[in-house]
mmCIF file of C-alpha atoms in Angstrom:
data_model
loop_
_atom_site.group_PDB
_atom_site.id
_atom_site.type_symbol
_atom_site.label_atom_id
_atom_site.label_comp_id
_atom_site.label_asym_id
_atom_site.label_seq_id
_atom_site.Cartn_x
_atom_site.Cartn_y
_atom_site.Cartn_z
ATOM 1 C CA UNK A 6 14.272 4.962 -7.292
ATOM 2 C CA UNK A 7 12.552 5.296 -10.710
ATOM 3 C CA UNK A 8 12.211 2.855 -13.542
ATOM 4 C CA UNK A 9 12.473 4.685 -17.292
ATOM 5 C CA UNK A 10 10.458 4.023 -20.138
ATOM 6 C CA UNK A 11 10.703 5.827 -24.067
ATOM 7 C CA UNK A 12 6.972 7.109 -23.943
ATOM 8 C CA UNK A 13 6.570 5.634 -27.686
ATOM 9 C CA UNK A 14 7.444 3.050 -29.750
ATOM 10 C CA UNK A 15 6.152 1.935 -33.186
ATOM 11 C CA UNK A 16 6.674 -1.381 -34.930
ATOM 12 C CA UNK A 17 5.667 -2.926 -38.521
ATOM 13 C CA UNK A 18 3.254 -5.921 -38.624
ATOM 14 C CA UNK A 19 5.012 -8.966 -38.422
ATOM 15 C CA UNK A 20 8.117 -7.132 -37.285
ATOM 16 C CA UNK A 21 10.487 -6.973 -33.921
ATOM 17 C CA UNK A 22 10.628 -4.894 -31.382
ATOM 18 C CA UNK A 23 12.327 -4.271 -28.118
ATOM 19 C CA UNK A 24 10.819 -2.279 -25.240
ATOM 20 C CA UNK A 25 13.645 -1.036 -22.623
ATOM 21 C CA UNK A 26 12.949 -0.155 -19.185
ATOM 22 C CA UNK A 27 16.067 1.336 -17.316
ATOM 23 C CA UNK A 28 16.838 2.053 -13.012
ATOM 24 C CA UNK A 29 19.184 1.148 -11.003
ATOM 25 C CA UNK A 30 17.229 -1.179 -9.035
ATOM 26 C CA UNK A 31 17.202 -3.625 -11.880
ATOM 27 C CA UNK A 32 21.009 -4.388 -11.116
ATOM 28 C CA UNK A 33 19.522 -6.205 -8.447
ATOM 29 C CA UNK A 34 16.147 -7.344 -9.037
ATOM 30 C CA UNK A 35 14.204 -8.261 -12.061
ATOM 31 C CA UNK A 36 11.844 -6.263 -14.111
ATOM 32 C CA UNK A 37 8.166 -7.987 -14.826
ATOM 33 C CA UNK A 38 5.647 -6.413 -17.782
ATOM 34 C CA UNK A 39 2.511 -5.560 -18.127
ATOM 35 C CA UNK A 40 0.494 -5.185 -20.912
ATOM 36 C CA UNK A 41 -3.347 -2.887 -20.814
ATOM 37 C CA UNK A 42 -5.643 -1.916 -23.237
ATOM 38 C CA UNK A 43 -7.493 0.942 -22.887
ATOM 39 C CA UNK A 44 -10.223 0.584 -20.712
ATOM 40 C CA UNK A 45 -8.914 -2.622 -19.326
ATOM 41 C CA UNK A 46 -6.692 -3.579 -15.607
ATOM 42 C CA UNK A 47 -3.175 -4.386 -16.829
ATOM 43 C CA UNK A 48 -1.741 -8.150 -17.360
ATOM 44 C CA UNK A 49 1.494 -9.621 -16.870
ATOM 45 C CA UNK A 50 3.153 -11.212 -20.050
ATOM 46 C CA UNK A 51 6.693 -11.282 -19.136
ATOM 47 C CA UNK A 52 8.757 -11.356 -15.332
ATOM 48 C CA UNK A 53 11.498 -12.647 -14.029
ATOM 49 C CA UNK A 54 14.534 -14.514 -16.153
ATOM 50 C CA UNK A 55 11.974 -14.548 -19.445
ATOM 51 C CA UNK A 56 8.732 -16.455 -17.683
ATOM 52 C CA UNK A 57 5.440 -15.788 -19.127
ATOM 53 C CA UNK A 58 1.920 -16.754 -17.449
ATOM 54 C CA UNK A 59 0.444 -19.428 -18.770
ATOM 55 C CA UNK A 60 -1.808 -18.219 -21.532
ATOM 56 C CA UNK A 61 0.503 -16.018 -22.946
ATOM 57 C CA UNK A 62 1.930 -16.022 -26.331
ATOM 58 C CA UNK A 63 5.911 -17.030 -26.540
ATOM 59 C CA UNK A 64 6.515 -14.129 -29.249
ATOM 60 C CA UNK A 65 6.693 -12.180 -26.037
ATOM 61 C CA UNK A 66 9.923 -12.596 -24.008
ATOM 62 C CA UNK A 67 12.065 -10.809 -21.289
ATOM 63 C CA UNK A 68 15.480 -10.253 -20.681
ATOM 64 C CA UNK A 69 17.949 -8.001 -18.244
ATOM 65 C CA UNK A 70 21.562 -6.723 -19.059
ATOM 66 C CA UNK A 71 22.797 -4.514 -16.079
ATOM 67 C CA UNK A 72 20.759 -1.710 -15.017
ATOM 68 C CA UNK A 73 18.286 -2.627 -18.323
ATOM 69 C CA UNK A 74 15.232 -5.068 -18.527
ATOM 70 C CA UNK A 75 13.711 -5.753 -22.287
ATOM 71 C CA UNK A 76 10.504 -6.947 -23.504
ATOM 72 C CA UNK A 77 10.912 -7.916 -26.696
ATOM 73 C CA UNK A 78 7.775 -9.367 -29.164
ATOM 74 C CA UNK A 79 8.830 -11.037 -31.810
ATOM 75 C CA UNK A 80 5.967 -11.307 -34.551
ATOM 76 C CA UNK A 81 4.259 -8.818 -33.657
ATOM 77 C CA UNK A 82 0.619 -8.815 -34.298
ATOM 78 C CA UNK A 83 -2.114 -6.244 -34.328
ATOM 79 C CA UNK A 84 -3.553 -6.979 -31.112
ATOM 80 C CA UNK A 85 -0.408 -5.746 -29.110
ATOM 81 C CA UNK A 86 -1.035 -2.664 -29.453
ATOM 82 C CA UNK A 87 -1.441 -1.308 -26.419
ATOM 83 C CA UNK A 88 0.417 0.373 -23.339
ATOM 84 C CA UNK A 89 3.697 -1.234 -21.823
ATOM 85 C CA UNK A 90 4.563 -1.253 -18.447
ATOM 86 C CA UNK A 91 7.393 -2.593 -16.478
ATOM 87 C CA UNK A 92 7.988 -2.866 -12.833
ATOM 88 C CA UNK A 93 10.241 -3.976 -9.938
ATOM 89 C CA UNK A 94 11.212 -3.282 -6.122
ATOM 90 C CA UNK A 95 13.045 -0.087 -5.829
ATOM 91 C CA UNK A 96 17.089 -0.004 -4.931
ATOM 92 C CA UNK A 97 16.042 -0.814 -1.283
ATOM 93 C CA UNK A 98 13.592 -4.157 -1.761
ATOM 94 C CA UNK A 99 11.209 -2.503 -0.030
ATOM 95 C CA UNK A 100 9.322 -0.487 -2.113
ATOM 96 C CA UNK A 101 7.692 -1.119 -5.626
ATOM 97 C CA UNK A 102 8.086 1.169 -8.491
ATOM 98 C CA UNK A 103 6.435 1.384 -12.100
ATOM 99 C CA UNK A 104 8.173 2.583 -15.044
ATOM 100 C CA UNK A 105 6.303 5.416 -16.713
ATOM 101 C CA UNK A 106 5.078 3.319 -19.838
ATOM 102 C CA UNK A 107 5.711 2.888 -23.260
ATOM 103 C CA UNK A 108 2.689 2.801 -25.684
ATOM 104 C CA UNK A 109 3.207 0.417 -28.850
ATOM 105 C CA UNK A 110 1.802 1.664 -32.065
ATOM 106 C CA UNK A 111 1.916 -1.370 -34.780
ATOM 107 C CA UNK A 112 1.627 -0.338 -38.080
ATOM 108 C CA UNK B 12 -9.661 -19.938 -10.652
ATOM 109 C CA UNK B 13 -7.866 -16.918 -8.917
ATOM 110 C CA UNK B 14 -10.140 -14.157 -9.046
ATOM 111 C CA UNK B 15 -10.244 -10.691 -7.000
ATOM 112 C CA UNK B 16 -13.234 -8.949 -6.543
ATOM 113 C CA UNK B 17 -13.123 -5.458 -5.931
ATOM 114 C CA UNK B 18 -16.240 -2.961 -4.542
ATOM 115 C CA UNK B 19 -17.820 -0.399 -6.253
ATOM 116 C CA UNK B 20 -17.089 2.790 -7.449
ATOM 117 C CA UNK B 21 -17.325 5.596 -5.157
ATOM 118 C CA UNK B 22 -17.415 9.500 -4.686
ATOM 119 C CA UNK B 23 -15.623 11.566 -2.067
ATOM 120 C CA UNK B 24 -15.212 15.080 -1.167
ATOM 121 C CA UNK B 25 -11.449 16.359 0.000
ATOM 122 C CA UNK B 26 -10.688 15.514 3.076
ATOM 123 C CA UNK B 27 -12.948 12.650 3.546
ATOM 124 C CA UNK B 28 -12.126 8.610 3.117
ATOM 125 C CA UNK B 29 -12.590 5.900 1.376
ATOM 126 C CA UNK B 30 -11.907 2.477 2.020
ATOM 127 C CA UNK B 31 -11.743 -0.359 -1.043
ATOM 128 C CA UNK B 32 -12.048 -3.826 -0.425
ATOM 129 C CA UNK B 33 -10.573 -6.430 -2.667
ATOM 130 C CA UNK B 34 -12.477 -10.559 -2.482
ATOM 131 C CA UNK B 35 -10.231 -13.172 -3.196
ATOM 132 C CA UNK B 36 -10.751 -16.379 -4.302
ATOM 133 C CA UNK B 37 -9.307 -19.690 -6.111
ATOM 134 C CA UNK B 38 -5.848 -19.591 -3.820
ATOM 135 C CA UNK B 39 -4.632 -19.837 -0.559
ATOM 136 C CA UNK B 40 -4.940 -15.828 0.626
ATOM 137 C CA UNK B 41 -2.090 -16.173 2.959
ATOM 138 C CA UNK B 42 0.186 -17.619 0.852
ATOM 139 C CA UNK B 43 0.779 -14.365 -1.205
ATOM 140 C CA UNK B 44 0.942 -10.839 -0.912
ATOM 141 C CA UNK B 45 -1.570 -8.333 -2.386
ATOM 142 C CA UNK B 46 -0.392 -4.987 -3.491
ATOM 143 C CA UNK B 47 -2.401 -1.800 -4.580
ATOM 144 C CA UNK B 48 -1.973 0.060 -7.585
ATOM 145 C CA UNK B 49 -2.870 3.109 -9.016
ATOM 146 C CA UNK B 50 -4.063 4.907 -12.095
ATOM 147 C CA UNK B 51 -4.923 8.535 -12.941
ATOM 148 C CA UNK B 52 -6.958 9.527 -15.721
ATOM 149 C CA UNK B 53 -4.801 9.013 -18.448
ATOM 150 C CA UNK B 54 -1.933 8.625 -16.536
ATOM 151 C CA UNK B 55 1.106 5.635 -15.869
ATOM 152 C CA UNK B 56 0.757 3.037 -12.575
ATOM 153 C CA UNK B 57 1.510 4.316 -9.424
ATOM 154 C CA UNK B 58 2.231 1.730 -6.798
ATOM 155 C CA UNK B 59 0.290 2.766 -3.583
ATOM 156 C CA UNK B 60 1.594 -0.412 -1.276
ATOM 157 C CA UNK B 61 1.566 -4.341 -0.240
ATOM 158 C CA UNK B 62 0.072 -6.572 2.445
ATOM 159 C CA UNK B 63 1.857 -9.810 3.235
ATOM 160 C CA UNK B 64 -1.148 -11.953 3.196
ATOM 161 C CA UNK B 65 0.055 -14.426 6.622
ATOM 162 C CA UNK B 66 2.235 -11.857 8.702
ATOM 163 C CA UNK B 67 0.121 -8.634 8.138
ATOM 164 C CA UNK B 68 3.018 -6.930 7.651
ATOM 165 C CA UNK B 69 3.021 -3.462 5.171
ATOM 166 C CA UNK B 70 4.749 -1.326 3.194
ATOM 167 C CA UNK B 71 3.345 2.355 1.693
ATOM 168 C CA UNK B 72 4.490 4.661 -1.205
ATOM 169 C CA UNK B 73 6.738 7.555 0.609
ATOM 170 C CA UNK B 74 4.344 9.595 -0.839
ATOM 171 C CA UNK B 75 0.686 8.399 0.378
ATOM 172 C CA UNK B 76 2.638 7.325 4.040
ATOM 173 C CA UNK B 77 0.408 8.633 6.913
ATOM 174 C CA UNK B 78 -2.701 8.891 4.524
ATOM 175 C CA UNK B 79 -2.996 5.011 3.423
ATOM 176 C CA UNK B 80 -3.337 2.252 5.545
ATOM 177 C CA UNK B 81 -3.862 -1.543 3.955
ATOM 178 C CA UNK B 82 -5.434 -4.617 6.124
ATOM 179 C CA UNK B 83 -6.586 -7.876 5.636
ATOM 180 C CA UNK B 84 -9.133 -10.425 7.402
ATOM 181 C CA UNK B 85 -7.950 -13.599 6.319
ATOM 182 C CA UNK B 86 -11.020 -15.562 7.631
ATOM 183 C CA UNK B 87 -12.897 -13.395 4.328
ATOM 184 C CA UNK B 88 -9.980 -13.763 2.226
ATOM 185 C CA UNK B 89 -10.203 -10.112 1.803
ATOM 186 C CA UNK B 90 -7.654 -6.904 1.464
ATOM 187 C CA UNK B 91 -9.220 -3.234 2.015
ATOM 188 C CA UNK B 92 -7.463 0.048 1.258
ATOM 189 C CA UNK B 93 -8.063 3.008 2.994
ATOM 190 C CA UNK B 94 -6.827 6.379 2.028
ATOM 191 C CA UNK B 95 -7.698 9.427 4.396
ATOM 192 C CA UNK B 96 -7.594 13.201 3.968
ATOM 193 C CA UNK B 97 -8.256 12.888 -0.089
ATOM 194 C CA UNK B 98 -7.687 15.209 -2.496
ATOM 195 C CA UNK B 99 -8.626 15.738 -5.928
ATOM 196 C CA UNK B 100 -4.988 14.364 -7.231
ATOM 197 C CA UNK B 101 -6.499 10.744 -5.729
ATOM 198 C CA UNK B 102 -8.725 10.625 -8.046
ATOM 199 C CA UNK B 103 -7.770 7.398 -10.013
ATOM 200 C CA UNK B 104 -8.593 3.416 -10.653
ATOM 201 C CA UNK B 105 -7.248 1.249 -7.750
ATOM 202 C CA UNK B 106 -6.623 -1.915 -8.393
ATOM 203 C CA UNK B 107 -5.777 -4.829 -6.132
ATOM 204 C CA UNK B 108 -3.460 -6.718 -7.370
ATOM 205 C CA UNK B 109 -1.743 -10.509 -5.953
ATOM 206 C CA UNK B 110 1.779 -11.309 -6.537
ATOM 207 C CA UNK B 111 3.373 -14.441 -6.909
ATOM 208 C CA UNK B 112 4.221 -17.344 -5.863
ATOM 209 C CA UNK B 113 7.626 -17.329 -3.287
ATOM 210 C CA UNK B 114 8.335 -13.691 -3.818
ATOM 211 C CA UNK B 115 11.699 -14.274 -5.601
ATOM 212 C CA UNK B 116 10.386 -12.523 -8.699
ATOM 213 C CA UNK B 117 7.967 -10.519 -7.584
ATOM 214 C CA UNK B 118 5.953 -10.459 -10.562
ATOM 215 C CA UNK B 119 2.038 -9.311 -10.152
ATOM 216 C CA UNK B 120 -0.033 -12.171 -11.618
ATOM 217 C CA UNK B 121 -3.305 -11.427 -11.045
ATOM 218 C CA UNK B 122 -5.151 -8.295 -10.950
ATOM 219 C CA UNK B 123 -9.002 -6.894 -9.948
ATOM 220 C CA UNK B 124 -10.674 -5.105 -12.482
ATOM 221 C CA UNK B 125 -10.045 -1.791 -10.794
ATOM 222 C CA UNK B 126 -12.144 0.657 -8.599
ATOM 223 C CA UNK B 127 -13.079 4.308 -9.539
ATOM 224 C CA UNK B 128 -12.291 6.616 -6.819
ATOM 225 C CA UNK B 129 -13.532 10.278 -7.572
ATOM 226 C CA UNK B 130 -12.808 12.916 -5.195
ATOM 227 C CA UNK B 131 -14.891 15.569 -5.920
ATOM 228 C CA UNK B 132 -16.203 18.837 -4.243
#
Protein backbone atom coordinates (compact mmCIF):
# COMPACT_ATOMS: atom_id res chain seq x y z
CA UNK A 1 0.00 0.00 0.00
CA UNK A 2 1.64 3.40 -0.71
CA UNK A 3 0.55 6.89 0.17
CA UNK A 4 1.41 9.66 -2.83
CA UNK A 5 2.72 12.93 -2.41
CA UNK A 6 3.58 15.88 -5.47
CA UNK A 7 7.38 16.16 -4.42
CA UNK A 8 6.90 20.17 -4.59
CA UNK A 9 4.73 22.73 -3.93
CA UNK A 10 5.19 26.54 -3.79
CA UNK A 11 2.89 29.13 -2.26
CA UNK A 12 2.87 33.16 -2.01
CA UNK A 13 3.15 34.78 1.47
CA UNK A 14 -0.03 35.22 2.92
CA UNK A 15 -1.55 32.88 0.36
CA UNK A 16 -3.44 29.22 0.34
CA UNK A 17 -2.39 26.17 -0.29
CA UNK A 18 -3.46 22.60 -0.34
CA UNK A 19 -1.12 19.63 0.10
CA UNK A 20 -2.76 16.19 -1.28
CA UNK A 21 -1.72 12.90 -0.20
CA UNK A 22 -3.45 10.00 -2.22
CA UNK A 23 -3.71 5.65 -1.44
CA UNK A 24 -6.17 3.59 -1.19
CA UNK A 25 -5.91 2.99 2.37
CA UNK A 26 -7.26 6.42 3.09
CA UNK A 27 -10.83 5.13 1.96
CA UNK A 28 -10.66 3.62 5.18
CA UNK A 29 -8.53 5.28 7.57
CA UNK A 30 -7.43 8.79 8.07
CA UNK A 31 -4.33 10.52 6.99
CA UNK A 32 -2.29 12.56 9.94
CA UNK A 33 0.71 15.30 8.90
CA UNK A 34 3.78 16.03 9.77
CA UNK A 35 5.67 18.90 9.43
CA UNK A 36 10.14 18.89 9.76
CA UNK A 37 12.60 21.29 9.27
CA UNK A 38 15.75 20.43 8.24
CA UNK A 39 17.77 19.15 10.81
CA UNK A 40 14.85 18.66 13.08
CA UNK A 41 12.45 15.08 14.12
CA UNK A 42 9.11 15.70 12.39
CA UNK A 43 5.79 17.12 14.25
CA UNK A 44 2.29 16.45 13.85
CA UNK A 45 0.05 19.53 12.91
CA UNK A 46 -2.91 17.93 11.47
CA UNK A 47 -4.69 14.02 11.96
CA UNK A 48 -7.69 12.65 12.01
CA UNK A 49 -11.22 14.55 10.97
CA UNK A 50 -9.11 18.14 11.03
CA UNK A 51 -7.55 17.87 14.86
CA UNK A 52 -4.45 19.70 15.52
CA UNK A 53 -2.12 19.26 18.76
CA UNK A 54 -2.42 21.68 21.02
CA UNK A 55 0.15 24.31 20.19
CA UNK A 56 -0.48 24.37 16.76
CA UNK A 57 -1.63 27.16 14.66
CA UNK A 58 -5.47 26.81 13.25
CA UNK A 59 -4.29 28.19 9.67
CA UNK A 60 -3.36 24.56 9.39
CA UNK A 61 -6.27 22.13 8.82
CA UNK A 62 -7.04 18.57 7.43
CA UNK A 63 -9.53 17.07 5.46
CA UNK A 64 -10.30 13.55 3.44
CA UNK A 65 -12.54 13.07 0.26
CA UNK A 66 -12.32 9.33 -0.86
CA UNK A 67 -9.06 7.88 -1.47
CA UNK A 68 -7.52 11.76 -0.80
CA UNK A 69 -6.40 13.43 2.55
CA UNK A 70 -5.50 17.44 2.37
CA UNK A 71 -3.53 19.66 4.47
CA UNK A 72 -4.39 22.82 3.71
CA UNK A 73 -2.62 26.25 5.46
CA UNK A 74 -4.41 29.00 5.11
CA UNK A 75 -2.18 32.24 5.72
CA UNK A 76 0.63 30.96 5.10
CA UNK A 77 3.63 32.35 6.76
CA UNK A 78 7.34 32.13 6.25
CA UNK A 79 8.07 29.74 8.84
CA UNK A 80 6.17 26.80 7.06
CA UNK A 81 8.45 26.23 4.93
CA UNK A 82 9.52 23.08 5.34
CA UNK A 83 8.93 19.29 4.33
CA UNK A 84 5.30 17.71 4.42
CA UNK A 85 4.55 14.43 5.32
CA UNK A 86 1.44 12.45 5.63
CA UNK A 87 0.76 9.07 6.98
CA UNK A 88 -1.75 6.29 7.78
CA UNK A 89 -2.19 2.34 8.27
CA UNK A 90 -1.88 0.61 5.02
CA UNK A 91 -5.17 -1.13 3.19
CA UNK A 92 -4.80 -3.98 5.81
CA UNK A 93 -4.69 -1.89 9.42
CA UNK A 94 -1.80 -3.50 10.12
CA UNK A 95 0.92 -1.85 8.76
CA UNK A 96 1.93 1.94 8.69
CA UNK A 97 2.94 3.72 5.62
CA UNK A 98 4.45 7.32 4.89
CA UNK A 99 3.73 9.24 1.90
CA UNK A 100 6.90 10.24 0.09
CA UNK A 101 6.74 14.08 1.06
CA UNK A 102 6.00 17.22 -0.31
CA UNK A 103 8.46 20.13 0.37
CA UNK A 104 6.71 23.72 0.63
CA UNK A 105 8.60 26.56 -0.85
CA UNK A 106 6.81 30.03 0.29
CA UNK A 107 7.66 32.78 -1.65
CA UNK B 1 5.52 16.63 29.95
CA UNK B 2 5.75 13.64 27.43
CA UNK B 3 9.19 13.34 26.50
CA UNK B 4 11.23 10.34 24.76
CA UNK B 5 14.68 10.00 25.20
CA UNK B 6 16.57 8.25 22.77
CA UNK B 7 20.54 6.83 23.08
CA UNK B 8 23.32 7.89 21.30
CA UNK B 9 24.54 7.77 18.04
CA UNK B 10 26.31 4.79 16.97
CA UNK B 11 28.60 3.07 14.27
CA UNK B 12 28.28 -0.41 12.82
CA UNK B 13 29.94 -2.49 10.33
CA UNK B 14 27.56 -4.82 7.85
CA UNK B 15 26.43 -7.52 9.32
CA UNK B 16 26.65 -6.51 12.84
CA UNK B 17 23.68 -4.95 15.28
CA UNK B 18 22.53 -2.35 16.86
CA UNK B 19 20.02 -1.95 19.33
CA UNK B 20 18.29 1.77 20.16
CA UNK B 21 16.56 2.42 23.17
CA UNK B 22 13.89 5.02 23.46
CA UNK B 23 13.10 6.64 27.64
CA UNK B 24 9.77 7.67 28.14
CA UNK B 25 8.39 9.87 30.38
CA UNK B 26 5.33 12.31 31.39
CA UNK B 27 2.52 9.41 30.41
CA UNK B 28 1.35 6.24 31.26
CA UNK B 29 3.88 3.89 28.88
CA UNK B 30 1.32 1.23 28.57
CA UNK B 31 -1.36 3.15 27.62
CA UNK B 32 0.03 3.82 24.04
CA UNK B 33 1.90 2.34 21.42
CA UNK B 34 5.40 3.41 20.27
CA UNK B 35 6.35 3.05 16.70
CA UNK B 36 9.83 3.43 14.92
CA UNK B 37 10.56 5.48 12.10
CA UNK B 38 13.05 5.97 9.71
CA UNK B 39 15.08 8.46 7.76
CA UNK B 40 17.86 8.22 5.15
CA UNK B 41 20.13 10.88 4.36
CA UNK B 42 18.09 13.08 2.53
CA UNK B 43 15.49 10.82 2.07
CA UNK B 44 11.29 10.54 2.99
CA UNK B 45 10.06 8.46 6.44
CA UNK B 46 10.14 4.98 6.34
CA UNK B 47 8.05 3.27 8.95
CA UNK B 48 10.21 0.41 10.47
CA UNK B 49 7.30 -0.94 13.10
CA UNK B 50 5.08 -0.57 16.48
CA UNK B 51 5.01 -1.97 20.01
CA UNK B 52 1.69 -2.01 21.82
CA UNK B 53 2.94 -0.60 25.00
CA UNK B 54 0.51 -3.18 27.59
CA UNK B 55 0.17 -6.42 25.34
CA UNK B 56 3.74 -6.51 23.81
CA UNK B 57 2.34 -7.27 20.81
CA UNK B 58 4.33 -6.15 17.21
CA UNK B 59 4.15 -5.43 13.91
CA UNK B 60 7.41 -4.97 11.28
CA UNK B 61 7.81 -3.33 7.79
CA UNK B 62 7.60 -6.45 5.16
CA UNK B 63 10.74 -5.27 4.31
CA UNK B 64 13.05 -5.19 7.61
CA UNK B 65 10.80 -8.62 8.85
CA UNK B 66 13.35 -11.20 10.19
CA UNK B 67 16.08 -8.41 10.68
CA UNK B 68 14.12 -6.04 13.31
CA UNK B 69 12.81 -6.99 16.41
CA UNK B 70 11.10 -4.16 18.90
CA UNK B 71 10.62 -4.78 22.90
CA UNK B 72 9.71 -2.99 25.76
CA UNK B 73 10.34 -3.20 29.72
CA UNK B 74 7.57 -1.41 31.05
CA UNK B 75 8.96 -1.29 34.66
CA UNK B 76 11.77 1.43 32.71
CA UNK B 77 9.18 2.84 30.61
CA UNK B 78 11.45 2.06 27.81
CA UNK B 79 11.18 0.75 23.93
CA UNK B 80 14.55 -0.64 22.21
CA UNK B 81 14.99 -1.42 18.52
CA UNK B 82 17.15 -3.87 17.30
CA UNK B 83 18.06 -4.37 13.74
CA UNK B 84 20.49 -7.37 12.85
CA UNK B 85 22.56 -8.25 9.78
CA UNK B 86 22.96 -4.28 8.75
CA UNK B 87 23.84 -2.97 5.75
CA UNK B 88 24.94 0.20 4.47
CA UNK B 89 21.18 1.05 3.07
CA UNK B 90 20.35 1.22 7.19
CA UNK B 91 22.13 3.87 7.52
CA UNK B 92 19.53 6.54 8.66
CA UNK B 93 17.94 8.63 11.83
CA UNK B 94 15.58 6.39 13.91
CA UNK B 95 13.27 7.90 15.71
CA UNK B 96 10.89 6.61 18.35
CA UNK B 97 7.92 7.86 18.06
CA UNK B 98 4.34 7.44 20.58
CA UNK B 99 0.99 7.47 19.09
CA UNK B 100 -2.09 8.50 20.46
CA UNK B 101 -4.45 8.32 22.62
CA UNK B 102 -7.27 5.21 21.84
CA UNK B 103 -5.78 4.33 18.52
CA UNK B 104 -8.86 5.42 16.49
CA UNK B 105 -6.75 7.96 14.62
CA UNK B 106 -3.63 6.81 14.83
CA UNK B 107 -1.91 9.96 14.66
CA UNK B 108 1.95 10.06 16.01
CA UNK B 109 2.04 12.82 18.67
CA UNK B 110 5.15 12.76 20.06
CA UNK B 111 8.45 12.04 18.71
CA UNK B 112 12.40 11.50 20.08
CA UNK B 113 14.82 13.60 18.60
CA UNK B 114 16.17 10.81 16.45
CA UNK B 115 19.27 8.45 16.59
CA UNK B 116 22.13 8.30 13.96
CA UNK B 117 22.77 4.86 12.90
CA UNK B 118 25.88 4.61 10.50
CA UNK B 119 26.77 1.39 9.08
CA UNK B 120 30.00 1.63 7.89
CA UNK B 121 32.92 -0.71 6.80
Amino acid sequence: SELTQDPTVSVALGQTVRITCQGDSLRNYYASWYQQKPGQAPMLVAYGRDNRPSGIPDRFSGSKSGNTASLTITGTQAEDEADYYCNSRDTNGVHWVFGGGTKLTVL
Amino acid sequence: QVQLVQSGAEVKKPGASVKVSCKTSGYIFSHHAIHWVRQAPGRGLEWVGWINGGSGNTKYSEGLQGRVSITRDISASTAYLELSGLRSEDTAVYYCVREGPSGYYGQFDYWGLGTLVTVTS
